[in-house]
Amino acid sequence: MDSRHKALRLLALATFSLSLFGCAAVPRAERDPRDPWQRVNRTTFKFDMGFEKHIAAPVATGYEDAVPHVVRLGISNFFDNLSYPAVIVNDLLQGQFKWFLKDTCRLVVNSTLGIGGLFNPASQIGLPPDDRDFGQTFGKWGIPPGPYLVLPILGPSDVRDAVGQAIDVFASPTHYTPNTLIWYTPDAVDTLNDDARLQPMLHLVMHAYNPYAFMRHAYLSQRHYMVHGPSRGNPAAEELKELQGAGK
């Protein structure tokens, strides 16, 4: 799954945190051992928020106004389906053979009955979506995440997941098309479609007491859960407790 889809889940988690504790919660101490590059990260985060506010958001709003919901849903389904070969590869790499069979069936059903992935009949017959990626696979293999990292335009990550995202690019079917325009156009349309869905949650994150701290929490918590499942050892869960206590 590409970084924009990942960002959608992260923003949803950040929004959930905001709804629990409100925007007045004071973030934990500025110095965080998971974020040794905080000064650079904050600069990049500020750039990303400016880009979203002044460029991505206006374009996404215009796109949402001009393109009917049913068309946007079809585009979303199409690109979700296009990402599934990489998901299936990661099923195998993680030894998730049950999900390998389910995801393969989902890809076949949506690519045929769903007319190239424009529709999503697989979910209606008990084949739910999955979102495994190479960063998650590296975590399952025991590779540590490394320092927290904010990437220009792409948003929150860490060293392990940044490498995984690069591999995700090469795993995309569009990467192997001979025409550069064909390669980049789907990514641009996919990004535009995701930005339209991101806007309501992005608005809440930007109005948090400390948007940077909330986004960092959202990313670390979500990725820890994807790799390890629910556990008391989740460092971001401890941050969430501190945020809750500070907001009382």
mmCIF file of C-alpha atoms in Angstrom:
data_model
loop_
_atom_site.group_PDB
_atom_site.id
_atom_site.type_symbol
_atom_site.label_atom_id
_atom_site.label_comp_id
_atom_site.label_asym_id
_atom_site.label_seq_id
_atom_site.Cartn_x
_atom_site.Cartn_y
_atom_site.Cartn_z
ATOM 1 C CA MET A 1 0.000 0.000 0.000
ATOM 2 C CA ASP A 2 1.358 3.416 -0.926
ATOM 3 C CA SER A 3 2.269 6.159 1.489
ATOM 4 C CA ARG A 4 -0.839 8.238 0.777
ATOM 5 C CA HIS A 5 -3.137 5.378 1.776
ATOM 6 C CA LYS A 6 -0.989 4.884 4.855
ATOM 7 C CA ALA A 7 -1.364 8.563 5.678
ATOM 8 C CA LEU A 8 -5.137 8.210 5.566
ATOM 9 C CA ARG A 9 -5.028 5.577 8.320
ATOM 10 C CA LEU A 10 -2.587 7.672 10.343
ATOM 11 C CA LEU A 11 -4.815 10.715 10.168
ATOM 12 C CA ALA A 12 -7.791 8.618 11.228
ATOM 13 C CA LEU A 13 -5.856 7.450 14.285
ATOM 14 C CA ALA A 14 -4.737 10.983 15.096
ATOM 15 C CA THR A 15 -8.332 12.151 14.800
ATOM 16 C CA PHE A 16 -9.399 9.394 17.202
ATOM 17 C CA SER A 17 -6.796 10.590 19.712
ATOM 18 C CA LEU A 18 -8.020 14.156 19.366
ATOM 19 C CA SER A 19 -11.621 13.112 19.894
ATOM 20 C CA LEU A 20 -10.671 11.315 23.116
ATOM 21 C CA PHE A 21 -8.479 13.934 24.718
ATOM 22 C CA GLY A 22 -9.305 17.174 22.930
ATOM 23 C CA CYS A 23 -6.991 19.666 21.298
ATOM 24 C CA ALA A 24 -5.836 21.225 24.585
ATOM 25 C CA ALA A 25 -3.677 18.291 25.668
ATOM 26 C CA VAL A 26 -0.065 19.257 26.285
ATOM 27 C CA PRO A 27 2.371 16.992 24.374
ATOM 28 C CA ARG A 28 5.043 14.966 26.105
ATOM 29 C CA ALA A 29 8.557 16.313 26.579
ATOM 30 C CA GLU A 30 10.064 17.746 23.408
ATOM 31 C CA ARG A 31 13.055 15.399 23.554
ATOM 32 C CA ASP A 32 12.012 11.908 22.522
ATOM 33 C CA PRO A 33 14.501 9.024 22.110
ATOM 34 C CA ARG A 34 12.501 7.755 19.122
ATOM 35 C CA ASP A 35 12.843 11.143 17.416
ATOM 36 C CA PRO A 36 16.531 12.181 17.513
ATOM 37 C CA TRP A 37 16.150 14.166 14.285
ATOM 38 C CA GLN A 38 13.287 16.234 15.660
ATOM 39 C CA ARG A 39 14.624 19.612 14.525
ATOM 40 C CA VAL A 40 14.846 18.516 10.893
ATOM 41 C CA ASN A 41 11.606 16.540 11.169
ATOM 42 C CA ARG A 42 9.703 19.546 12.478
ATOM 43 C CA THR A 43 10.979 21.671 9.598
ATOM 44 C CA THR A 44 9.861 19.038 7.095
ATOM 45 C CA PHE A 45 6.528 18.639 8.888
ATOM 46 C CA LYS A 46 5.946 22.397 8.684
ATOM 47 C CA PHE A 47 6.692 22.265 4.952
ATOM 48 C CA ASP A 48 4.309 19.313 4.501
ATOM 49 C CA MET A 49 1.499 21.086 6.362
ATOM 50 C CA GLY A 50 2.055 24.203 4.263
ATOM 51 C CA PHE A 51 1.974 22.144 1.090
ATOM 52 C CA GLU A 52 -1.263 20.450 2.157
ATOM 53 C CA LYS A 53 -2.911 23.730 3.165
ATOM 54 C CA HIS A 54 -1.924 25.909 0.225
ATOM 55 C CA ILE A 55 -1.597 23.443 -2.656
ATOM 56 C CA ALA A 56 -3.006 19.966 -2.014
ATOM 57 C CA ALA A 57 -6.167 21.043 -0.178
ATOM 58 C CA PRO A 58 -7.378 23.578 -2.794
ATOM 59 C CA VAL A 59 -6.675 21.139 -5.625
ATOM 60 C CA ALA A 60 -8.383 18.288 -3.743
ATOM 61 C CA THR A 61 -11.416 20.466 -3.004
ATOM 62 C CA GLY A 62 -11.750 21.387 -6.666
ATOM 63 C CA TYR A 63 -11.385 17.740 -7.637
ATOM 64 C CA GLU A 64 -14.040 16.690 -5.127
ATOM 65 C CA ASP A 65 -16.455 19.344 -6.408
ATOM 66 C CA ALA A 66 -15.881 18.432 -10.053
ATOM 67 C CA VAL A 67 -15.845 14.624 -9.857
ATOM 68 C CA PRO A 68 -18.960 12.737 -8.666
ATOM 69 C CA HIS A 69 -18.635 10.518 -5.599
ATOM 70 C CA VAL A 70 -19.346 7.331 -7.546
ATOM 71 C CA VAL A 71 -16.464 8.120 -9.915
ATOM 72 C CA ARG A 72 -14.094 8.883 -7.028
ATOM 73 C CA LEU A 73 -15.096 5.610 -5.374
ATOM 74 C CA GLY A 74 -14.332 3.721 -8.574
ATOM 75 C CA ILE A 75 -10.916 5.394 -8.794
ATOM 76 C CA SER A 76 -10.195 4.477 -5.175
ATOM 77 C CA ASN A 77 -11.221 0.866 -5.805
ATOM 78 C CA PHE A 78 -9.061 0.713 -8.925
ATOM 79 C CA PHE A 79 -5.882 1.849 -7.181
ATOM 80 C CA ASP A 80 -6.524 -0.327 -4.142
ATOM 81 C CA ASN A 81 -6.757 -3.270 -6.522
ATOM 82 C CA LEU A 82 -3.605 -2.164 -8.345
ATOM 83 C CA SER A 83 -1.673 -2.297 -5.056
ATOM 84 C CA TYR A 84 -2.667 -5.904 -4.357
ATOM 85 C CA PRO A 85 0.226 -7.736 -6.059
ATOM 86 C CA ALA A 86 2.562 -6.151 -3.481
ATOM 87 C CA VAL A 87 0.174 -7.114 -0.675
ATOM 88 C CA ILE A 88 0.196 -10.721 -1.877
ATOM 89 C CA VAL A 89 4.003 -10.784 -2.019
ATOM 90 C CA ASN A 90 4.135 -9.548 1.567
ATOM 91 C CA ASP A 91 1.628 -12.211 2.617
ATOM 92 C CA LEU A 92 4.147 -14.811 1.444
ATOM 93 C CA LEU A 93 7.148 -13.047 2.979
ATOM 94 C CA GLN A 94 5.356 -12.942 6.338
ATOM 95 C CA GLY A 95 4.227 -16.563 6.123
ATOM 96 C CA GLN A 96 0.558 -15.532 6.121
ATOM 97 C CA PHE A 97 -0.605 -18.276 3.774
ATOM 98 C CA LYS A 98 -4.284 -17.982 4.706
ATOM 99 C CA TRP A 99 -4.228 -14.295 3.807
ATOM 100 C CA PHE A 100 -2.200 -15.115 0.682
ATOM 101 C CA LEU A 101 -5.081 -17.252 -0.588
ATOM 102 C CA LYS A 102 -7.715 -14.698 0.433
ATOM 103 C CA ASP A 103 -5.864 -11.770 -1.116
ATOM 104 C CA THR A 104 -5.159 -13.680 -4.318
ATOM 105 C CA CYS A 105 -8.851 -14.530 -4.613
ATOM 106 C CA ARG A 106 -9.752 -10.913 -3.878
ATOM 107 C CA LEU A 107 -7.435 -9.678 -6.636
ATOM 108 C CA VAL A 108 -8.880 -12.157 -9.144
ATOM 109 C CA VAL A 109 -12.509 -11.389 -8.246
ATOM 110 C CA ASN A 110 -12.131 -7.612 -8.334
ATOM 111 C CA SER A 111 -10.002 -7.701 -11.496
ATOM 112 C CA THR A 112 -12.625 -9.760 -13.357
ATOM 113 C CA LEU A 113 -16.102 -9.310 -11.883
ATOM 114 C CA GLY A 114 -15.087 -5.866 -10.638
ATOM 115 C CA ILE A 115 -14.072 -4.782 -14.157
ATOM 116 C CA GLY A 116 -10.394 -4.151 -13.585
ATOM 117 C CA GLY A 117 -10.923 -3.183 -9.961
ATOM 118 C CA LEU A 118 -13.378 -0.328 -10.545
ATOM 119 C CA PHE A 119 -15.896 -2.178 -8.390
ATOM 120 C CA ASN A 120 -15.378 -4.158 -5.196
ATOM 121 C CA PRO A 121 -17.528 -7.317 -5.281
ATOM 122 C CA ALA A 122 -14.889 -9.234 -3.277
ATOM 123 C CA SER A 123 -15.817 -7.476 -0.029
ATOM 124 C CA GLN A 124 -19.444 -8.472 -0.531
ATOM 125 C CA ILE A 125 -18.563 -12.174 -0.695
ATOM 126 C CA GLY A 126 -16.379 -12.291 2.411
ATOM 127 C CA LEU A 127 -12.966 -11.290 1.039
ATOM 128 C CA PRO A 128 -12.030 -8.210 3.124
ATOM 129 C CA PRO A 129 -9.246 -5.788 2.149
ATOM 130 C CA ASP A 130 -5.715 -6.214 3.488
ATOM 131 C CA ASP A 131 -2.848 -3.733 3.650
ATOM 132 C CA ARG A 132 0.480 -5.463 4.240
ATOM 133 C CA ASP A 133 3.579 -3.634 3.045
ATOM 134 C CA PHE A 134 7.342 -4.128 2.983
ATOM 135 C CA GLY A 135 7.971 -1.927 6.016
ATOM 136 C CA GLN A 136 5.640 -4.138 8.028
ATOM 137 C CA THR A 137 7.358 -7.243 6.670
ATOM 138 C CA PHE A 138 10.761 -5.959 7.781
ATOM 139 C CA GLY A 139 9.291 -5.395 11.242
ATOM 140 C CA LYS A 140 7.942 -8.950 11.319
ATOM 141 C CA TRP A 141 11.448 -10.138 10.486
ATOM 142 C CA GLY A 142 12.770 -8.378 13.574
ATOM 143 C CA ILE A 143 14.364 -5.356 11.901
ATOM 144 C CA PRO A 144 14.058 -2.359 14.277
ATOM 145 C CA PRO A 145 12.250 0.757 13.020
ATOM 146 C CA GLY A 146 15.133 3.145 13.551
ATOM 147 C CA PRO A 147 14.599 6.868 14.149
ATOM 148 C CA TYR A 148 11.292 8.554 13.408
ATOM 149 C CA LEU A 149 11.461 10.383 10.086
ATOM 150 C CA VAL A 150 9.225 12.917 8.329
ATOM 151 C CA LEU A 151 9.558 12.765 4.543
ATOM 152 C CA PRO A 152 8.838 15.727 2.247
ATOM 153 C CA ILE A 153 5.296 15.439 0.827
ATOM 154 C CA LEU A 154 5.020 11.764 1.878
ATOM 155 C CA GLY A 155 4.717 12.543 5.589
ATOM 156 C CA PRO A 156 5.531 10.442 8.690
ATOM 157 C CA SER A 157 7.789 7.404 8.436
ATOM 158 C CA ASP A 158 10.875 5.865 10.018
ATOM 159 C CA VAL A 159 14.104 4.528 8.548
ATOM 160 C CA ARG A 160 12.774 0.984 8.175
ATOM 161 C CA ASP A 161 9.512 2.071 6.577
ATOM 162 C CA ALA A 162 11.239 4.579 4.288
ATOM 163 C CA VAL A 163 13.223 1.694 2.797
ATOM 164 C CA GLY A 164 10.002 -0.308 2.610
ATOM 165 C CA GLN A 165 8.260 2.518 0.756
ATOM 166 C CA ALA A 166 11.036 2.575 -1.831
ATOM 167 C CA ILE A 167 10.538 -1.149 -2.423
ATOM 168 C CA ASP A 168 6.766 -0.605 -2.576
ATOM 169 C CA VAL A 169 7.380 1.694 -5.557
ATOM 170 C CA PHE A 170 9.259 -1.028 -7.440
ATOM 171 C CA ALA A 171 6.538 -3.538 -6.551
ATOM 172 C CA SER A 172 3.865 -1.415 -8.242
ATOM 173 C CA PRO A 173 2.774 -2.691 -11.689
ATOM 174 C CA THR A 174 2.913 0.870 -13.076
ATOM 175 C CA HIS A 175 6.669 0.972 -12.420
ATOM 176 C CA TYR A 176 7.253 -1.509 -15.226
ATOM 177 C CA THR A 177 5.427 0.401 -17.947
ATOM 178 C CA PRO A 178 7.782 1.708 -20.684
ATOM 179 C CA ASN A 179 6.009 5.073 -20.927
ATOM 180 C CA THR A 180 6.992 7.555 -18.187
ATOM 181 C CA LEU A 181 3.641 9.351 -18.514
ATOM 182 C CA ILE A 182 1.795 6.089 -17.882
ATOM 183 C CA TRP A 183 4.031 5.509 -14.856
ATOM 184 C CA TYR A 184 3.417 8.867 -13.160
ATOM 185 C CA THR A 185 -0.187 9.625 -14.154
ATOM 186 C CA PRO A 186 -1.776 6.857 -12.021
ATOM 187 C CA ASP A 187 0.239 7.976 -8.990
ATOM 188 C CA ALA A 188 -0.879 11.574 -9.500
ATOM 189 C CA VAL A 189 -4.547 10.611 -9.818
ATOM 190 C CA ASP A 190 -4.308 8.273 -6.824
ATOM 191 C CA THR A 191 -2.701 11.001 -4.724
ATOM 192 C CA LEU A 192 -5.386 13.498 -5.739
ATOM 193 C CA ASN A 193 -8.143 11.041 -4.872
ATOM 194 C CA ASP A 194 -6.631 10.317 -1.454
ATOM 195 C CA ASP A 195 -6.087 14.005 -0.697
ATOM 196 C CA ALA A 196 -9.799 14.610 -1.232
ATOM 197 C CA ARG A 197 -10.583 11.962 1.394
ATOM 198 C CA LEU A 198 -7.907 13.267 3.785
ATOM 199 C CA GLN A 199 -9.129 16.841 4.101
ATOM 200 C CA PRO A 200 -11.638 16.554 7.016
ATOM 201 C CA MET A 201 -9.186 14.626 9.209
ATOM 202 C CA LEU A 202 -6.251 16.796 8.185
ATOM 203 C CA HIS A 203 -8.189 19.859 9.330
ATOM 204 C CA LEU A 204 -8.563 18.386 12.832
ATOM 205 C CA VAL A 205 -4.895 17.418 13.049
ATOM 206 C CA MET A 206 -3.753 20.894 11.997
ATOM 207 C CA HIS A 207 -5.835 22.420 14.799
ATOM 208 C CA ALA A 208 -4.413 20.207 17.541
ATOM 209 C CA TYR A 209 -2.403 21.826 20.349
ATOM 210 C CA ASN A 210 0.721 20.258 18.839
ATOM 211 C CA PRO A 211 -0.008 18.700 15.422
ATOM 212 C CA TYR A 212 3.540 17.346 15.148
ATOM 213 C CA ALA A 213 3.308 15.382 18.416
ATOM 214 C CA PHE A 214 -0.103 13.971 17.556
ATOM 215 C CA MET A 215 1.000 12.868 14.091
ATOM 216 C CA ARG A 216 4.112 11.258 15.548
ATOM 217 C CA HIS A 217 2.000 9.389 18.081
ATOM 218 C CA ALA A 218 -0.425 8.290 15.365
ATOM 219 C CA TYR A 219 2.342 6.954 13.158
ATOM 220 C CA LEU A 220 4.296 5.111 15.860
ATOM 221 C CA SER A 221 1.168 3.609 17.383
ATOM 222 C CA GLN A 222 -0.284 2.428 14.092
ATOM 223 C CA ARG A 223 2.945 0.903 12.817
ATOM 224 C CA HIS A 224 3.672 -0.795 16.146
ATOM 225 C CA TYR A 225 0.205 -2.332 16.020
ATOM 226 C CA MET A 226 0.666 -3.527 12.440
ATOM 227 C CA VAL A 227 3.933 -5.271 13.320
ATOM 228 C CA HIS A 228 3.308 -6.518 16.869
ATOM 229 C CA GLY A 229 -0.448 -6.363 17.364
ATOM 230 C CA PRO A 230 -1.984 -4.961 20.575
ATOM 231 C CA SER A 231 0.496 -5.054 23.442
ATOM 232 C CA ARG A 232 1.352 -3.256 26.640
ATOM 233 C CA GLY A 233 4.837 -2.621 25.301
ATOM 234 C CA ASN A 234 3.661 -0.178 22.665
ATOM 235 C CA PRO A 235 5.775 2.976 23.247
ATOM 236 C CA ALA A 236 3.211 5.171 21.528
ATOM 237 C CA ALA A 237 0.528 3.819 23.842
ATOM 238 C CA GLU A 238 2.593 5.126 26.752
ATOM 239 C CA GLU A 239 2.724 8.508 25.002
ATOM 240 C CA LEU A 240 -1.048 8.388 24.645
ATOM 241 C CA LYS A 241 -1.376 7.872 28.406
ATOM 242 C CA GLU A 242 0.835 10.908 29.018
ATOM 243 C CA LEU A 243 -1.235 12.964 26.606
ATOM 244 C CA GLN A 244 -4.385 11.852 28.414
ATOM 245 C CA GLY A 245 -2.944 12.766 31.791
ATOM 246 C CA ALA A 246 -1.755 16.154 30.574
ATOM 247 C CA GLY A 247 -5.178 16.964 29.202
ATOM 248 C CA LYS A 248 -6.965 16.416 32.520
#
